[in-house]
mmCIF file of C-alpha atoms and ligand atoms in Angstrom:
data_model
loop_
_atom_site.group_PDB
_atom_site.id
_atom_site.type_symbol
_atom_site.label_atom_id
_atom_site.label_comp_id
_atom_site.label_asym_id
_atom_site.label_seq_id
_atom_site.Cartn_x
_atom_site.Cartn_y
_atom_site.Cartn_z
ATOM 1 C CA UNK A 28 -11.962 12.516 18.901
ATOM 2 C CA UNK A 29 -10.753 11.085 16.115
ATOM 3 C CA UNK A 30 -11.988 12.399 12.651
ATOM 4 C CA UNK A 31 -13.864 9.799 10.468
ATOM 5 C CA UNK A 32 -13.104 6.446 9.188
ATOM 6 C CA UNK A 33 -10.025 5.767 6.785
ATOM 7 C CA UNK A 34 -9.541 2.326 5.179
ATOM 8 C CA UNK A 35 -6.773 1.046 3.052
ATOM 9 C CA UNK A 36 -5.586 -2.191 1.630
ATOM 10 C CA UNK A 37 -2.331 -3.845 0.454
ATOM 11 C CA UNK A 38 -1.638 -6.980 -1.501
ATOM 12 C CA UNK A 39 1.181 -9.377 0.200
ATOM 13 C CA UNK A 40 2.895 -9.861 -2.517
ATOM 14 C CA UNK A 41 6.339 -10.515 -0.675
ATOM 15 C CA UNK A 42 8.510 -8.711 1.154
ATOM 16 C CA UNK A 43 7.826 -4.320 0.632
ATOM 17 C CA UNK A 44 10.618 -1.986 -0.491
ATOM 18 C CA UNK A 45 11.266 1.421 0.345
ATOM 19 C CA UNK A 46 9.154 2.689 -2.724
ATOM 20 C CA UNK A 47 6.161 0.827 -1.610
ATOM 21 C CA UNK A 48 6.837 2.683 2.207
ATOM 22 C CA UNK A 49 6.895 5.771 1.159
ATOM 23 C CA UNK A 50 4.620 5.435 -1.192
ATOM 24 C CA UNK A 51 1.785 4.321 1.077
ATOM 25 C CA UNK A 52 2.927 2.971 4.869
ATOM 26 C CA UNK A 53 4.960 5.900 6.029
ATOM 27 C CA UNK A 54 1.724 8.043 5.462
ATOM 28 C CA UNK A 55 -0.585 5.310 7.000
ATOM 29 C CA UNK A 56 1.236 5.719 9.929
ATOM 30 C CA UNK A 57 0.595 9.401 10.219
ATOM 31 C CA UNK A 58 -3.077 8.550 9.760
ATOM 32 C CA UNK A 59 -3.561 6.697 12.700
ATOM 33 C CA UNK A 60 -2.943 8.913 15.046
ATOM 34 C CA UNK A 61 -6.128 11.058 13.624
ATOM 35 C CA UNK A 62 -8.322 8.970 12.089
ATOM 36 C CA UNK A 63 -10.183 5.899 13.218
ATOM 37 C CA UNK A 64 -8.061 3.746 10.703
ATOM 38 C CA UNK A 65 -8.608 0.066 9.589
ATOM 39 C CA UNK A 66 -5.982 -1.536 7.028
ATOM 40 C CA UNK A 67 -6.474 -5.010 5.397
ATOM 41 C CA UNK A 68 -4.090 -7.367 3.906
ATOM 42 C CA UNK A 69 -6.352 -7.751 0.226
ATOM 43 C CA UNK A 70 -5.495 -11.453 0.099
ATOM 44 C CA UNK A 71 -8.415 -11.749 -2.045
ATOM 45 C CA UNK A 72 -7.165 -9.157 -4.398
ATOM 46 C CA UNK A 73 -3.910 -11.014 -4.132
ATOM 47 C CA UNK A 74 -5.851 -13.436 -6.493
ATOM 48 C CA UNK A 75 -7.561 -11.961 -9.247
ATOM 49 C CA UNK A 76 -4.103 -11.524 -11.164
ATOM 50 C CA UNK A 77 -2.119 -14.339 -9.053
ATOM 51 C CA UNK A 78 -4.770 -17.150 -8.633
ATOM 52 C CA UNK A 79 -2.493 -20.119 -10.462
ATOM 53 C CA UNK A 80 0.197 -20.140 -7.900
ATOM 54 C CA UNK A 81 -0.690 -19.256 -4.332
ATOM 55 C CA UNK A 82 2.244 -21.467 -2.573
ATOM 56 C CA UNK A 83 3.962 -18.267 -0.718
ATOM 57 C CA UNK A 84 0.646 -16.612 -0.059
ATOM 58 C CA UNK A 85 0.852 -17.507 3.836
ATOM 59 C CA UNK A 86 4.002 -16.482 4.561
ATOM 60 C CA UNK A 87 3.534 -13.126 2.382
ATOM 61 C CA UNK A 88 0.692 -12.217 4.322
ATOM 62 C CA UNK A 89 2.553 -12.827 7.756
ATOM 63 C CA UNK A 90 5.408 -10.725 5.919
ATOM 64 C CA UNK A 91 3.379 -8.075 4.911
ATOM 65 C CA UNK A 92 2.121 -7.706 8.842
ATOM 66 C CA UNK A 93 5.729 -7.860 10.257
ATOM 67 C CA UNK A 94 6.394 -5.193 8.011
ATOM 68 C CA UNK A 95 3.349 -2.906 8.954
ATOM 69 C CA UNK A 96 4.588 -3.459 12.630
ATOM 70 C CA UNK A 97 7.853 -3.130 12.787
ATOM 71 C CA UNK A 98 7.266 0.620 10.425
ATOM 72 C CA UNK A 99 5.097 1.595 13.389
ATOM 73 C CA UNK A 100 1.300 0.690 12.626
ATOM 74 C CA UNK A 101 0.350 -0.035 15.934
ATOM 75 C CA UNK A 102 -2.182 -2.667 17.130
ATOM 76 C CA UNK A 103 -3.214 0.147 19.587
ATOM 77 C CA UNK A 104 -4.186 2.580 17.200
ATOM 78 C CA UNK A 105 -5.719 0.875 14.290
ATOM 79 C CA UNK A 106 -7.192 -2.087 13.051
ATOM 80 C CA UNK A 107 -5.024 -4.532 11.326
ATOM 81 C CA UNK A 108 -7.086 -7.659 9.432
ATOM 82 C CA UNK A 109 -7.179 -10.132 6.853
ATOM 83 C CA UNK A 110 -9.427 -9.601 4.152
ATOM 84 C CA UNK A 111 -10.376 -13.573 3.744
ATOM 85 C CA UNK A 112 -10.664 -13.737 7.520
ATOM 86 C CA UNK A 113 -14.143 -11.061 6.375
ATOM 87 C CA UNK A 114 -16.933 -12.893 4.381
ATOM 88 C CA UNK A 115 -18.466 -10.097 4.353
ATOM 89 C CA UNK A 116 -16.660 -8.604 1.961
ATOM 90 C CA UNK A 117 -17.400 -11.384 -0.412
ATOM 91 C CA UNK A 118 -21.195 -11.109 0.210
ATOM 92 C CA UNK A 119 -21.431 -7.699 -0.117
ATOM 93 C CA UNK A 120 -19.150 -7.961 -3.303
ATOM 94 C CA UNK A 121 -21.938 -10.786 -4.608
ATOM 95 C CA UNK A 122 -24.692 -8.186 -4.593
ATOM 96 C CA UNK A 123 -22.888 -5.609 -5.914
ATOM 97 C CA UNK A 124 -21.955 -8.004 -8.910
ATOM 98 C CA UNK A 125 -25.867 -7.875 -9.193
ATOM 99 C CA UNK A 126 -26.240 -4.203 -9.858
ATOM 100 C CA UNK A 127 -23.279 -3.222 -11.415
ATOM 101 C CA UNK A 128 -23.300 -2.772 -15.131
ATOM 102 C CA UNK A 129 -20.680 -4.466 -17.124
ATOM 103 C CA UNK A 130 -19.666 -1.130 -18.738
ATOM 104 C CA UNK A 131 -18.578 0.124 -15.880
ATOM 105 C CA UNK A 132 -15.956 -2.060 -15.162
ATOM 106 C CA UNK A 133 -14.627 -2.741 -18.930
ATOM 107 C CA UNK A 134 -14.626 0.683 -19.621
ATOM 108 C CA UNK A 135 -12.073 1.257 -16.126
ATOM 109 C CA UNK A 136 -8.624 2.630 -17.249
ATOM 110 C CA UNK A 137 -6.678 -0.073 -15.373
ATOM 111 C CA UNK A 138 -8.257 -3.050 -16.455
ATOM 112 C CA UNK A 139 -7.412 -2.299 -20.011
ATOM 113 C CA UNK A 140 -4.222 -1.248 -19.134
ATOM 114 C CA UNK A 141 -3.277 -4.473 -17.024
ATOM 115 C CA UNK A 142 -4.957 -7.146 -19.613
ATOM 116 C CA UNK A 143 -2.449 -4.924 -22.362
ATOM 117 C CA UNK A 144 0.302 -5.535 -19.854
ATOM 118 C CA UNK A 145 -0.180 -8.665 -18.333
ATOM 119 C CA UNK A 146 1.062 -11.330 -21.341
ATOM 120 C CA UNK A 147 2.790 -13.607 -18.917
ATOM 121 C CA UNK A 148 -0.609 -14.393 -17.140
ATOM 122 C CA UNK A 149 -4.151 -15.165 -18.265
ATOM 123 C CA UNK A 150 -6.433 -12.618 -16.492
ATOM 124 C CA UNK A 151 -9.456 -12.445 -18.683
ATOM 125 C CA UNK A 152 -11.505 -13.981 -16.041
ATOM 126 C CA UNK A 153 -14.636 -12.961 -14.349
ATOM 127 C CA UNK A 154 -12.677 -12.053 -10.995
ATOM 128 C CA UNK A 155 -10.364 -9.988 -12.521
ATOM 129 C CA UNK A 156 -13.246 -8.151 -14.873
ATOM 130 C CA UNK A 157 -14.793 -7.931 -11.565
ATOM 131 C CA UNK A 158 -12.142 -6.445 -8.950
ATOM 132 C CA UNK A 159 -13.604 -3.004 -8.630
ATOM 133 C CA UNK A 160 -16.660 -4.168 -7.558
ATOM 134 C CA UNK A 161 -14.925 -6.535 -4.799
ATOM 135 C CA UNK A 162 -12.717 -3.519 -3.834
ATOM 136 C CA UNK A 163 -15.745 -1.131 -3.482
ATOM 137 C CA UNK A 164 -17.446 -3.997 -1.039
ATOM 138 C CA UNK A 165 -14.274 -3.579 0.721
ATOM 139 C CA UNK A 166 -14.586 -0.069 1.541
ATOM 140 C CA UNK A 167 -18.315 0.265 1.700
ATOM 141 C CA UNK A 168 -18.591 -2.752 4.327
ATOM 142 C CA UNK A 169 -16.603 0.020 6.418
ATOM 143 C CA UNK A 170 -18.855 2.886 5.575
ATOM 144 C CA UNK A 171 -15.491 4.426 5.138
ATOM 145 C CA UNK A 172 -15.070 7.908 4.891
ATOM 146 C CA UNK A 173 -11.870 8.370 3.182
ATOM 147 C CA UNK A 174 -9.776 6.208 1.529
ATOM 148 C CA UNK A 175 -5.601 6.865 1.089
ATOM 149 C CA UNK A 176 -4.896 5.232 -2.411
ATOM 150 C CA UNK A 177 -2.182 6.767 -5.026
ATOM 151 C CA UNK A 178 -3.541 8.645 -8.531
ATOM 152 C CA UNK A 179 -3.902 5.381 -10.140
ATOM 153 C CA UNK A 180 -6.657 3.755 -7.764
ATOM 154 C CA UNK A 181 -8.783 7.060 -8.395
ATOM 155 C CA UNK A 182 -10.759 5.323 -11.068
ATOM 156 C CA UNK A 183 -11.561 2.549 -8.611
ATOM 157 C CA UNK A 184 -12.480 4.691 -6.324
ATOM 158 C CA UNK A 185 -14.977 6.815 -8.568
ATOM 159 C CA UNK A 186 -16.568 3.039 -9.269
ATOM 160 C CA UNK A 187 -16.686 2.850 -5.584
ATOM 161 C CA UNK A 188 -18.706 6.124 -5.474
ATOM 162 C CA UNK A 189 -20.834 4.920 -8.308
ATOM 163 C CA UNK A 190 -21.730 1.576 -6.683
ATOM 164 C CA UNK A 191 -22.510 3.850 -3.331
ATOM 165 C CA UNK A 192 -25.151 5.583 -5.297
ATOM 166 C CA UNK A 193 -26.412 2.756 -7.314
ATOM 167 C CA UNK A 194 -27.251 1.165 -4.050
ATOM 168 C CA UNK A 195 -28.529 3.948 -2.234
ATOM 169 C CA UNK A 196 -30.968 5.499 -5.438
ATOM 170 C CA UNK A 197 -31.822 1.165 -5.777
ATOM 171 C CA UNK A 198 -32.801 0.285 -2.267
ATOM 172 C CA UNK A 199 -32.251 3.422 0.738
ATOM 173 C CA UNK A 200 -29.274 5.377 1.816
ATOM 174 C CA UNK A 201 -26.762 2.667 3.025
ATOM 175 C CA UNK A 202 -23.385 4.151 2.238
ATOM 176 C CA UNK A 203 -21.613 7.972 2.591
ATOM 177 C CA UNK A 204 -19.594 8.120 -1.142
ATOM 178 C CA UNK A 205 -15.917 7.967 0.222
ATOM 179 C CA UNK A 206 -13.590 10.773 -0.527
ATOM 180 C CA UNK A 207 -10.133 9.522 -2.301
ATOM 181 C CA UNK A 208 -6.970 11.241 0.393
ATOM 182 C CA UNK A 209 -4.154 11.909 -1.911
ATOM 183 C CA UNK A 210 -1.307 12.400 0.092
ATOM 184 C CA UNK A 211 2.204 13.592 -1.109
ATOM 185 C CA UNK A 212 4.382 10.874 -1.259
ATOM 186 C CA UNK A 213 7.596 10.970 -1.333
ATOM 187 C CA UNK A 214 9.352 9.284 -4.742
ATOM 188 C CA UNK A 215 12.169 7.053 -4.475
ATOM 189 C CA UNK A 216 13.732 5.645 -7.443
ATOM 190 C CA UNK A 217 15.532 2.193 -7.542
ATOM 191 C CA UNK A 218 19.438 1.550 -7.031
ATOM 192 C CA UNK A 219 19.355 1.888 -11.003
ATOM 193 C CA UNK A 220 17.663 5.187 -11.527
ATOM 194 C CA UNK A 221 14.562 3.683 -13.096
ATOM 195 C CA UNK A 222 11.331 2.846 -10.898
ATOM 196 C CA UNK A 223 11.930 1.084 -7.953
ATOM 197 C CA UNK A 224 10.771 -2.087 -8.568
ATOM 198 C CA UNK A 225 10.972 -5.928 -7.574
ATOM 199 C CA UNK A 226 11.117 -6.854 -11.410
ATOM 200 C CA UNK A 227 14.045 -4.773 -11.702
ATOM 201 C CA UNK A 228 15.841 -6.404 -9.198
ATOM 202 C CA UNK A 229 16.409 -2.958 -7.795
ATOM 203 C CA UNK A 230 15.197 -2.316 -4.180
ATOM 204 C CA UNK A 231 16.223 -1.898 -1.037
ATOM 205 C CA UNK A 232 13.723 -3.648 1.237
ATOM 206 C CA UNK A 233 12.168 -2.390 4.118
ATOM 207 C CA UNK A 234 13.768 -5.730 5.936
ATOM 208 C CA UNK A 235 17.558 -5.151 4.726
ATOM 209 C CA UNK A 236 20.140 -5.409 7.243
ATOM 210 C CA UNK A 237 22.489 -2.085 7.736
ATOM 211 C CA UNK A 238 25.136 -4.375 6.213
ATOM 212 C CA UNK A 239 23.159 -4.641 2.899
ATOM 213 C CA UNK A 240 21.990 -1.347 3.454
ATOM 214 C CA UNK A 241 25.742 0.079 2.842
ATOM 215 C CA UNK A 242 26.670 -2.582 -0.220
ATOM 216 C CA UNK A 243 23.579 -1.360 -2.066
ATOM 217 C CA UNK A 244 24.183 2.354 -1.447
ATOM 218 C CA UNK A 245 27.594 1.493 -2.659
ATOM 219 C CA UNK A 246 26.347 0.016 -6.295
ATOM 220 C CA UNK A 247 23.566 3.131 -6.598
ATOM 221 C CA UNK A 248 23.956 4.711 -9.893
ATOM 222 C CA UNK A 249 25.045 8.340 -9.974
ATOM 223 C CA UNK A 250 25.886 10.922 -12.378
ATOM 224 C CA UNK A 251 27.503 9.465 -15.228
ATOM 225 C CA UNK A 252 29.463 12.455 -16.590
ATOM 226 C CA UNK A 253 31.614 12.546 -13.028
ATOM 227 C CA UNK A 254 34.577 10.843 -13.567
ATOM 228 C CA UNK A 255 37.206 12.491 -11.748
ATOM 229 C CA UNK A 256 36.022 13.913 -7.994
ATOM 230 C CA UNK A 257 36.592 17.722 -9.367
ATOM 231 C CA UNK A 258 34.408 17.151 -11.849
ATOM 232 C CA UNK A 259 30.792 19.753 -11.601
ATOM 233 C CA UNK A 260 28.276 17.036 -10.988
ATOM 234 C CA UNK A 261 24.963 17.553 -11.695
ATOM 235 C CA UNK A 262 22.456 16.182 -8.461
ATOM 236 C CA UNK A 263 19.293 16.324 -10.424
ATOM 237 C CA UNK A 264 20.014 13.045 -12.483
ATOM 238 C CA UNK A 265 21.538 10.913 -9.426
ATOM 239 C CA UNK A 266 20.052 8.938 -7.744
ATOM 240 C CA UNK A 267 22.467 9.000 -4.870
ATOM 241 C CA UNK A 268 20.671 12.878 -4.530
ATOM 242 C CA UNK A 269 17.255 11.548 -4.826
ATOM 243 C CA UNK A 270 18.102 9.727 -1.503
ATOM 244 C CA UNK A 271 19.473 12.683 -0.190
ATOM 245 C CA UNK A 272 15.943 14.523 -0.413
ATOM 246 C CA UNK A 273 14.502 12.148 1.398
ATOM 247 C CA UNK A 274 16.833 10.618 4.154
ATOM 248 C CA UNK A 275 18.973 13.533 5.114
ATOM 249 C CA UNK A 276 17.090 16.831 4.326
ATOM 250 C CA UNK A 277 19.471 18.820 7.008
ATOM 251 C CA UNK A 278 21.986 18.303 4.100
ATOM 252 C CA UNK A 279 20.974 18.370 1.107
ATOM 253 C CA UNK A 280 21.300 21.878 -0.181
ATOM 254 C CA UNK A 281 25.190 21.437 0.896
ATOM 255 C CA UNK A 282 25.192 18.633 -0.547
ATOM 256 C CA UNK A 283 24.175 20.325 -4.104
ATOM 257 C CA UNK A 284 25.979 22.653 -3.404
ATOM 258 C CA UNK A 285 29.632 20.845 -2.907
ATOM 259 C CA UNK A 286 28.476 18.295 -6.058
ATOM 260 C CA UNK A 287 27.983 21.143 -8.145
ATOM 261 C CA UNK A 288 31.170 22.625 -7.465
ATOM 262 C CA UNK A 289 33.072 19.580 -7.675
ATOM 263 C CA UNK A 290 33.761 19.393 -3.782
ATOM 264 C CA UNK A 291 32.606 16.174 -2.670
ATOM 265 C CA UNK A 292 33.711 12.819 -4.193
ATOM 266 C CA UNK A 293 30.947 10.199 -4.569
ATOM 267 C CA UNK A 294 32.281 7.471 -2.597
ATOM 268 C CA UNK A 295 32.397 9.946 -0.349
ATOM 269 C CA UNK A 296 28.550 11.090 -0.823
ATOM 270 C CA UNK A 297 27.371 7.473 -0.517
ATOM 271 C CA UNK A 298 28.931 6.858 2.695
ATOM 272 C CA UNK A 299 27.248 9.820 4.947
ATOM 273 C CA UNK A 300 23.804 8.660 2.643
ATOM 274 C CA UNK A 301 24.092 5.026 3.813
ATOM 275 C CA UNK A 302 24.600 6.456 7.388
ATOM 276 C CA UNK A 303 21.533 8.430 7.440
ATOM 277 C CA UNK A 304 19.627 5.099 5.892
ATOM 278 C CA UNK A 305 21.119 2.949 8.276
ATOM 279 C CA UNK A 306 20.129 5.307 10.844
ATOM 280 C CA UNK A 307 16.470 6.117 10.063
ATOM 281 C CA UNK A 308 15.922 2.168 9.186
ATOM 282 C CA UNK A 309 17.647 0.491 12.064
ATOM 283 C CA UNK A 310 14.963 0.767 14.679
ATOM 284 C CA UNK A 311 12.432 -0.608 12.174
ATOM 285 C CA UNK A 312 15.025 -3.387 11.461
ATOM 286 C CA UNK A 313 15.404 -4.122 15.207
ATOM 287 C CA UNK A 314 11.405 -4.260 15.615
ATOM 288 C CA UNK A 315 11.190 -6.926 12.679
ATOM 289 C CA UNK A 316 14.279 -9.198 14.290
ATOM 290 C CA UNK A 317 12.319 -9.238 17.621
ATOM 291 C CA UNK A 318 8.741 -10.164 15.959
ATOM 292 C CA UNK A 319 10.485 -12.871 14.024
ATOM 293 C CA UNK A 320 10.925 -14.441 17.415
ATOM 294 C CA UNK A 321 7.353 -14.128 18.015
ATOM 295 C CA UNK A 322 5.261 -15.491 15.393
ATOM 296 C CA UNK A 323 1.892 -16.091 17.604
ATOM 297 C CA UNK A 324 2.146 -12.226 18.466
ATOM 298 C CA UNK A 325 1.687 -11.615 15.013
ATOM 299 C CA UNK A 326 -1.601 -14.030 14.617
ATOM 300 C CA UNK A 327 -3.378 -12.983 18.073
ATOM 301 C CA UNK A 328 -2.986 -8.867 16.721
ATOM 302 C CA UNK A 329 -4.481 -10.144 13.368
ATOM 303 C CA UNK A 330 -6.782 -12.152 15.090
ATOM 304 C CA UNK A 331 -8.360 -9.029 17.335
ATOM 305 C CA UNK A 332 -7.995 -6.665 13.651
ATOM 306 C CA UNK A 333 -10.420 -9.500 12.857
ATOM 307 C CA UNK A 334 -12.961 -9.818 15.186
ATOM 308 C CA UNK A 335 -13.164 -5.468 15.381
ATOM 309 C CA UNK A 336 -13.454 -5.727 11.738
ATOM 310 C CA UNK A 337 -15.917 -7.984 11.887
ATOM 311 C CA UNK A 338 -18.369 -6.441 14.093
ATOM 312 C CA UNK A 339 -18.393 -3.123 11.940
ATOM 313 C CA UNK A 340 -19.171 -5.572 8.495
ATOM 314 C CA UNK A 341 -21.479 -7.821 10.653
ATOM 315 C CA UNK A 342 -23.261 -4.234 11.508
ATOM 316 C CA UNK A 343 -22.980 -2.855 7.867
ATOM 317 C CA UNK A 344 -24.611 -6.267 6.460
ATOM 318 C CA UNK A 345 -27.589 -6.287 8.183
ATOM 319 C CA UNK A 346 -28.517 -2.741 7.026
ATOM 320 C CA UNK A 347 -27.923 -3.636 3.617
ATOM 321 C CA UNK A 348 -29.916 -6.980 3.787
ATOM 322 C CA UNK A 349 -32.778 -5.387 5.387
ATOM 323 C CA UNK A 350 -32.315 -1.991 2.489
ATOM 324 C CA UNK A 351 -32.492 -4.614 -0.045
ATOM 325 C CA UNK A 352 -35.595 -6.681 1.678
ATOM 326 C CA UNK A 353 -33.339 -10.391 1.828
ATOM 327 C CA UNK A 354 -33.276 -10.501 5.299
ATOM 328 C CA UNK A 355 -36.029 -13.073 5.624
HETATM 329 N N1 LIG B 415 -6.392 -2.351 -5.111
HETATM 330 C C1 LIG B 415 -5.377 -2.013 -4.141
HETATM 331 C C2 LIG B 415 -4.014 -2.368 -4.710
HETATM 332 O O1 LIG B 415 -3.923 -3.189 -5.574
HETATM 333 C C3 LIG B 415 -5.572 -2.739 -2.857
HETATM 334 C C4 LIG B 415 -6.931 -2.567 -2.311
HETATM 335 C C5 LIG B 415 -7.901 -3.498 -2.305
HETATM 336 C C6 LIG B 415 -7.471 -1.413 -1.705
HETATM 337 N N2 LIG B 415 -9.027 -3.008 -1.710
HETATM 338 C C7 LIG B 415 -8.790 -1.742 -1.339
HETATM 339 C C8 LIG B 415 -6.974 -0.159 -1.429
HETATM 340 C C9 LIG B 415 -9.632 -0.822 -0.735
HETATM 341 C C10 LIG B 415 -7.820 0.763 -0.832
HETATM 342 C C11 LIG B 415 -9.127 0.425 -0.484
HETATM 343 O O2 LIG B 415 -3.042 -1.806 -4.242
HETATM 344 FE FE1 SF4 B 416 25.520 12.125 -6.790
HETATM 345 FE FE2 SF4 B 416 26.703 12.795 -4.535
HETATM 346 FE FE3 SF4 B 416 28.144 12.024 -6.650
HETATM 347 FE FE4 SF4 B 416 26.896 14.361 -6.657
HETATM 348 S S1 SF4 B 416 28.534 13.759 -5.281
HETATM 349 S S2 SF4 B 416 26.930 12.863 -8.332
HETATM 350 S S3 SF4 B 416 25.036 13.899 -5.513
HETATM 351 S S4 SF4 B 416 26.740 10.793 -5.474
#
């Protein structure tokens, strides 16, 4: 018996890094083995900062899939779907656009934060004021229990909960208030030290060959103040060691140990790291190179996400038509 319904979304926004699979997939992947889990590609979402140029939106999406598959999310185990595939979503966003104040969503910590940010693009539009409100339809349409977001989609989530009991106090209990599941992730930084991050220009993505694998291990950034191989290094400010942590735990307290002491050169260091990467990521490389040969594979699992989706919105919808007395 599985334990209550999880949902989660991503925007395909081009092919994911290693930061954005640890930070999110590896764990989703854990949850589907316990929960009754349904993920969406947030197409939608995609949108409300990205609506001028959608050429590569297609191919992102069908990216974004290949790269849930080949990690391991397993047609078998969850439900995979598009969000735009869902009207749903958008109807249930509609009424919620009806009830929510405005305060609530200009008052929301990451929609100051992002118009601040955001010079290069025009986002003061409605859609973008209003993606909380199409992100809690997402979740509620579900009647999801729990919801696996990092600490800076908690706010959204509260809104979420807020919306939940709007509607309920409004009209009749509809919707259980979702509980946020913060999960450890584990914390990569980029080749350069600093946040891994496409605008950097310094990932490793989750579709590198082991080839690229090894020339980007080689270029990583290490402890500055090593010049000479004897030299006492210092692991906590490489990022060489950050890898470490994750990809070869066995090792890594030798590993400290022989930097420290000025035993190990880096060169050397890099190599066994790139080994273990090439290692752990080969089998999910493999995966991808044998989906790419099978692009309708790829539709007809999205295509049964959809309809099983579906079924649970179509479900959700009528209850909240009928709460709210519009189901003449
Ligand atoms: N807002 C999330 C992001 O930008 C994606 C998302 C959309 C989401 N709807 C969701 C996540 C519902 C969890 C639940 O990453
Ligand atoms: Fe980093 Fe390894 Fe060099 Fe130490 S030996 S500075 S951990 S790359």
């Amino acid at each position: 018996m599985k334990k209550g319904i999880i949902l989660s979304g991503m925007r395909p926004t081009g092919a994911m890094h290693l930061g954005n699979y640890f930070g999110a997939l590896e764990n989703w992947i854990k949850l589907q083995d316990e929960y009754e889990c349904y993920f969406f590609v947030a197409d939608w979402h995609a949108l409300t900062t990205g609506y001028e140029d959608t050429s590569n939106i297609k191919e992102n999406i069908n990216d974004l899939v290949i790269d849930w598959l080949s990690s391991g999310l397993s047609p078998e185990k969850c439900t995979m779907f598009l969000q735009s595939s869902i009207k749903e979503h958008a109807e249930l966003h509609l009424l919620f656009s009806m009830s929510t104040p405005l305060a609530w969503l200009t008052r929301c910590p990451t929609y100051k934060d992002q118009l601040s940010q955001m010079k290069d693009k025009n986002i003061t539009t409605y859609g973008f004021l209003g993606y909380p409100c199409l992100q809690a339809a997402d979740i509620l349409v579900y009647k999801a229990n729990f919801v696996p977001v990092g600490e800076d989609q908690l706010p959204h989530l509260e809104l979420t909960r807020e919306i939940a009991r709007r509607f309920n106090f409004l009209f009749s209990e509809v919707f259980p208030e979702p509980q946020p599941k913060l999960t450890k992730s584990k914390v990569l930084p980029g080749l350069d030290g600093r946040k891994m991050s496409k605008s950097y220009g310094n990932t490793i993505a989750l579709s590198d060959s082991p080839d690229t694998i090894r020339k980007k291990v080689s270029t990583m950034i290490t402890d500055p103040a090593r010049i000479r191989k004897d030299d006492p290094g210092h692991p906590d400010v490489c990022t060489v060691f950050s890898f470490h942590k994750v990809f070869n735990e066995g090792e890594v307290t030798d590993i400290e140990e022989q930097c420290k002491g000025g035993k190990i050169g880096c060169v050397q260091c890099k190599r066994n790291l790139a080994e273990k990467m090439v290692n752990y990521m080969t089998p999910i490389y493999e995966r991808r190179q044998a989906l790419l040969q099978k692009p309708e594979m790829i539709r007809e699992i999205i295509e049964a996400g959809n309809e099983n989706a579906r079924k649970r919105a179509q479900k959700t919808m009528e209850e909240v038509r009928s709460a709210m007395k519009i189901d003449w």
